Amino acid sequence: MPANVVSQSSRPGLLDKKFKSLGLEYDFDFVLHLPLRYEDETAIHKISQIYPGMSVQLEGVVTHSEVIFKPRKQLLATFKDDTGQISLRWIHFYPSQQKMLEKGGLIRIRGEVRGSSMWGFELIHPKISKAGEALPKTLTPVYPTTEGLAQPSIRKAVLAALSRTVLDDTLPEVIQQKYQLPDFAQAIQALHHPAVGTDPESLTQKLHPAWLRIKFDELLAQQLALAAARAARQQKKSFPMSLKPGKLAASLLAGLEFSLTAAQKKVIDEINHDLQQAYPMHRLLQGDVGSGKTVVAAMAAATALENGFQVAIMAPTEILAEQHFIKMKKWFDPLGIEVAWLSGSLRAKAKQEAVDSIANGKARLVIGTQALIQKNVDFQLLGLMIVDEQHRFGVGQRLSLSRKGEHLLQNQYMVPHQLNMSATPIPRSLAMTFLADLEVSVIDELPPGRTPVITKLFSDNRRDELLAHVRHEVKKGRQVYWVCPLVEESEVLQLQTAVDTHARLQEELTDVRSGLLHGRLNTQEKAKVMGDFVRHDLDLLVATTVIEVGVDVPNASLMIIEHAERFGLAQLHQLRGRVGRGQANSVCVLLYQQPLSKVAAQRLKAMYETTDGFEIARRDLEQRGPGEFLGVKQSGLALMRFADIEADYLIVEKAREAARELRENYPDAVARHLHRWMRGKEDYIRT
Ligand SMILES: Nc1ncnc2c1ncn2[C@@H]1O[C@H](COP(=O)(O)OP(=O)(O)OP(=O)(O)O)[C@@H](O)[C@H]1O
């Protein structure tokens, strides 16, 4: 057991286990175990002053007590002080309590007043103690606890930890003054044992200046940790690339059927800047659905390829990876670059061939799923890895790919450059708090000529109207997606629903060529259906959410999402993003079934009101909270205990600024602060 583990009990093992289940192990854990609320035990009240709902503490005598059995067994007593009398009642009680009441004499009781002045006040299950004991001088804390761990035990342990811990301030006085922060030790004291008269609301709502200090310190630690992670990355070595050759990138550009938007050019410049550094790039490329991230990735790949490195593109689903493969092949084949494909579902022979050509360097650009991080895959010289939909991968998976590119060169480990892509925009507040270790590029402009998708909300009973709409669109030479409902409870049921929907639509729309795409099809079957749709051999694609990301058929102009109320906001936005990718006016119909829950109604309303991915992301964050939003134990979310990144946005900004100042001018303070707040949590900030 570490030396400073608190153990105050006669059965330390058991108590320590309970503390541990609350995350309390070291003294400083107890110091930061802050109360949920407070009780005021600093005064003795008089019965004549009390009112219902009031927490009271009274001293007086029990004049009568009895156990009654109707309507059930309970212990009743009458309690009196020099101003009046009230009833006490216990539904569960021990004989010892009963005895204590019978004994008479002056006692102190505590509890919440119930009843009315007309029928008389009573306290249910009041706490009893000896009269005349010294009263506390501060409010009494009520801590978060767990079953079997009573408040007095936690209070005692916290008090002991506080007395043993030196709470010196980690921040220099100038910083405290600049950001108007109370002293740390005083803040901690004020939260555990607030002075009488402190507004309890300001404490429980976490608005008291003492709370400001704690939240500030927490956010500051996070910013410092992320900055440290970034600095550590910059100490690592990567392959500085040259932009000089330029021919491959130029030929790629010349072959495109469109010219790049200003936003695409800007982010390509940002990426190229990173690729020229001798430390690894770690950049997140954000762009709304359909904003044209793929070609940006291709341009980054061109730079690395031209410098003699291999490039890997990893995507979370086969369909998405395959879409990338098709595009990259189309772009790079004519330029003499060998593009390889690797996925789990490849036959053994084809897989071996792919693995071999990756290892011997024949394959220059490798595209695939998680299969890329399997043990037997070795690159000859991986210089750039591109991870699409990065938030769908765990930190570990991204690290594994990165390790495949690690190279010992002149006794120095070289780490490949990394470009992460995401079509789920991350709200600014989240990005600032959690992704401070990433450089962020945003494609904030859609290719020209796009008209925003019009979103329509239809209740289920207008299905017939929709069928006419589908026919009309197909007649115009356009294509349609029909997304089957999500059945979260069962994959089998979901599959069945998709098959049924397809069969029914085939009957209803005899003149429309339709195909069915779902997760259970094997790769060839999927590729066939998708290929048919891309070539416009199919007019209607009935699909499950496998089409959520990456599918790019600019001729598709109508999307119908059945049971839209079952989908999350980000998912709906992604799905809707499959239309409106070309010049045609597009429509997305969200079919819903009544009754709608309040949250579902809010989601559909958000979809109706905006097509801006960042606004959708903001509302999603509001509805789901950051934990849900970021998914996997991502970039330090678990470090937030006290601050709320949305509500405390202003503190986040201040903490960022302070982190910069501290790093520049007060390295000792940085070390002290990180030591205090980050011990044992280093893993969270590895990215
Ligand atoms: N500058 C441009 N001008 C015109 N069309 C473009 C431009 N850039 C990309 N496109 C086209 O826009 C469509 C969407 O591009 P892309 O597939 O790269 O989007 P994305 O950002 O990956 O979107 P999503 O995340 O929704 O898959 C493609 O058909 C692509 O060819």
Coordinates of N, CA and C in Angstrom, one line a residue, residues 46 54 117 163 365 434 480-481 487 625:
K46 N -34.9 26.8 17.0 CA -36.0 26.7 18.0 C -37.2 26.2 17.2
M54 N -37.4 22.8 5.9 CA -36.2 23.4 6.5 C -35.3 22.3 7.1
S117 N -48.1 23.4 9.8 CA -48.3 24.0 11.1 C -49.7 23.6 11.7
S163 N -5.3 17.6 6.3 CA -4.4 18.0 7.3 C -3.0 17.5 6.9
L365 N 0.9 3.2 -53.0 CA -0.2 3.8 -52.2 C -1.1 2.6 -51.8
F434 N -9.8 19.5 -26.4 CA -9.3 18.1 -26.4 C -8.3 17.8 -27.6
V480 N -31.7 7.7 -56.6 CA -32.3 7.8 -55.3 C -31.8 6.8 -54.3
Y481 N -31.6 7.3 -53.1 CA -31.2 6.4 -52.0 C -32.5 6.2 -51.1
V487 N -32.3 -0.8 -36.7 CA -32.9 -1.6 -35.6 C -31.8 -2.0 -34.7
G625 N -23.8 15.6 -25.1 CA -22.7 15.8 -24.2 C -21.4 15.3 -24.8

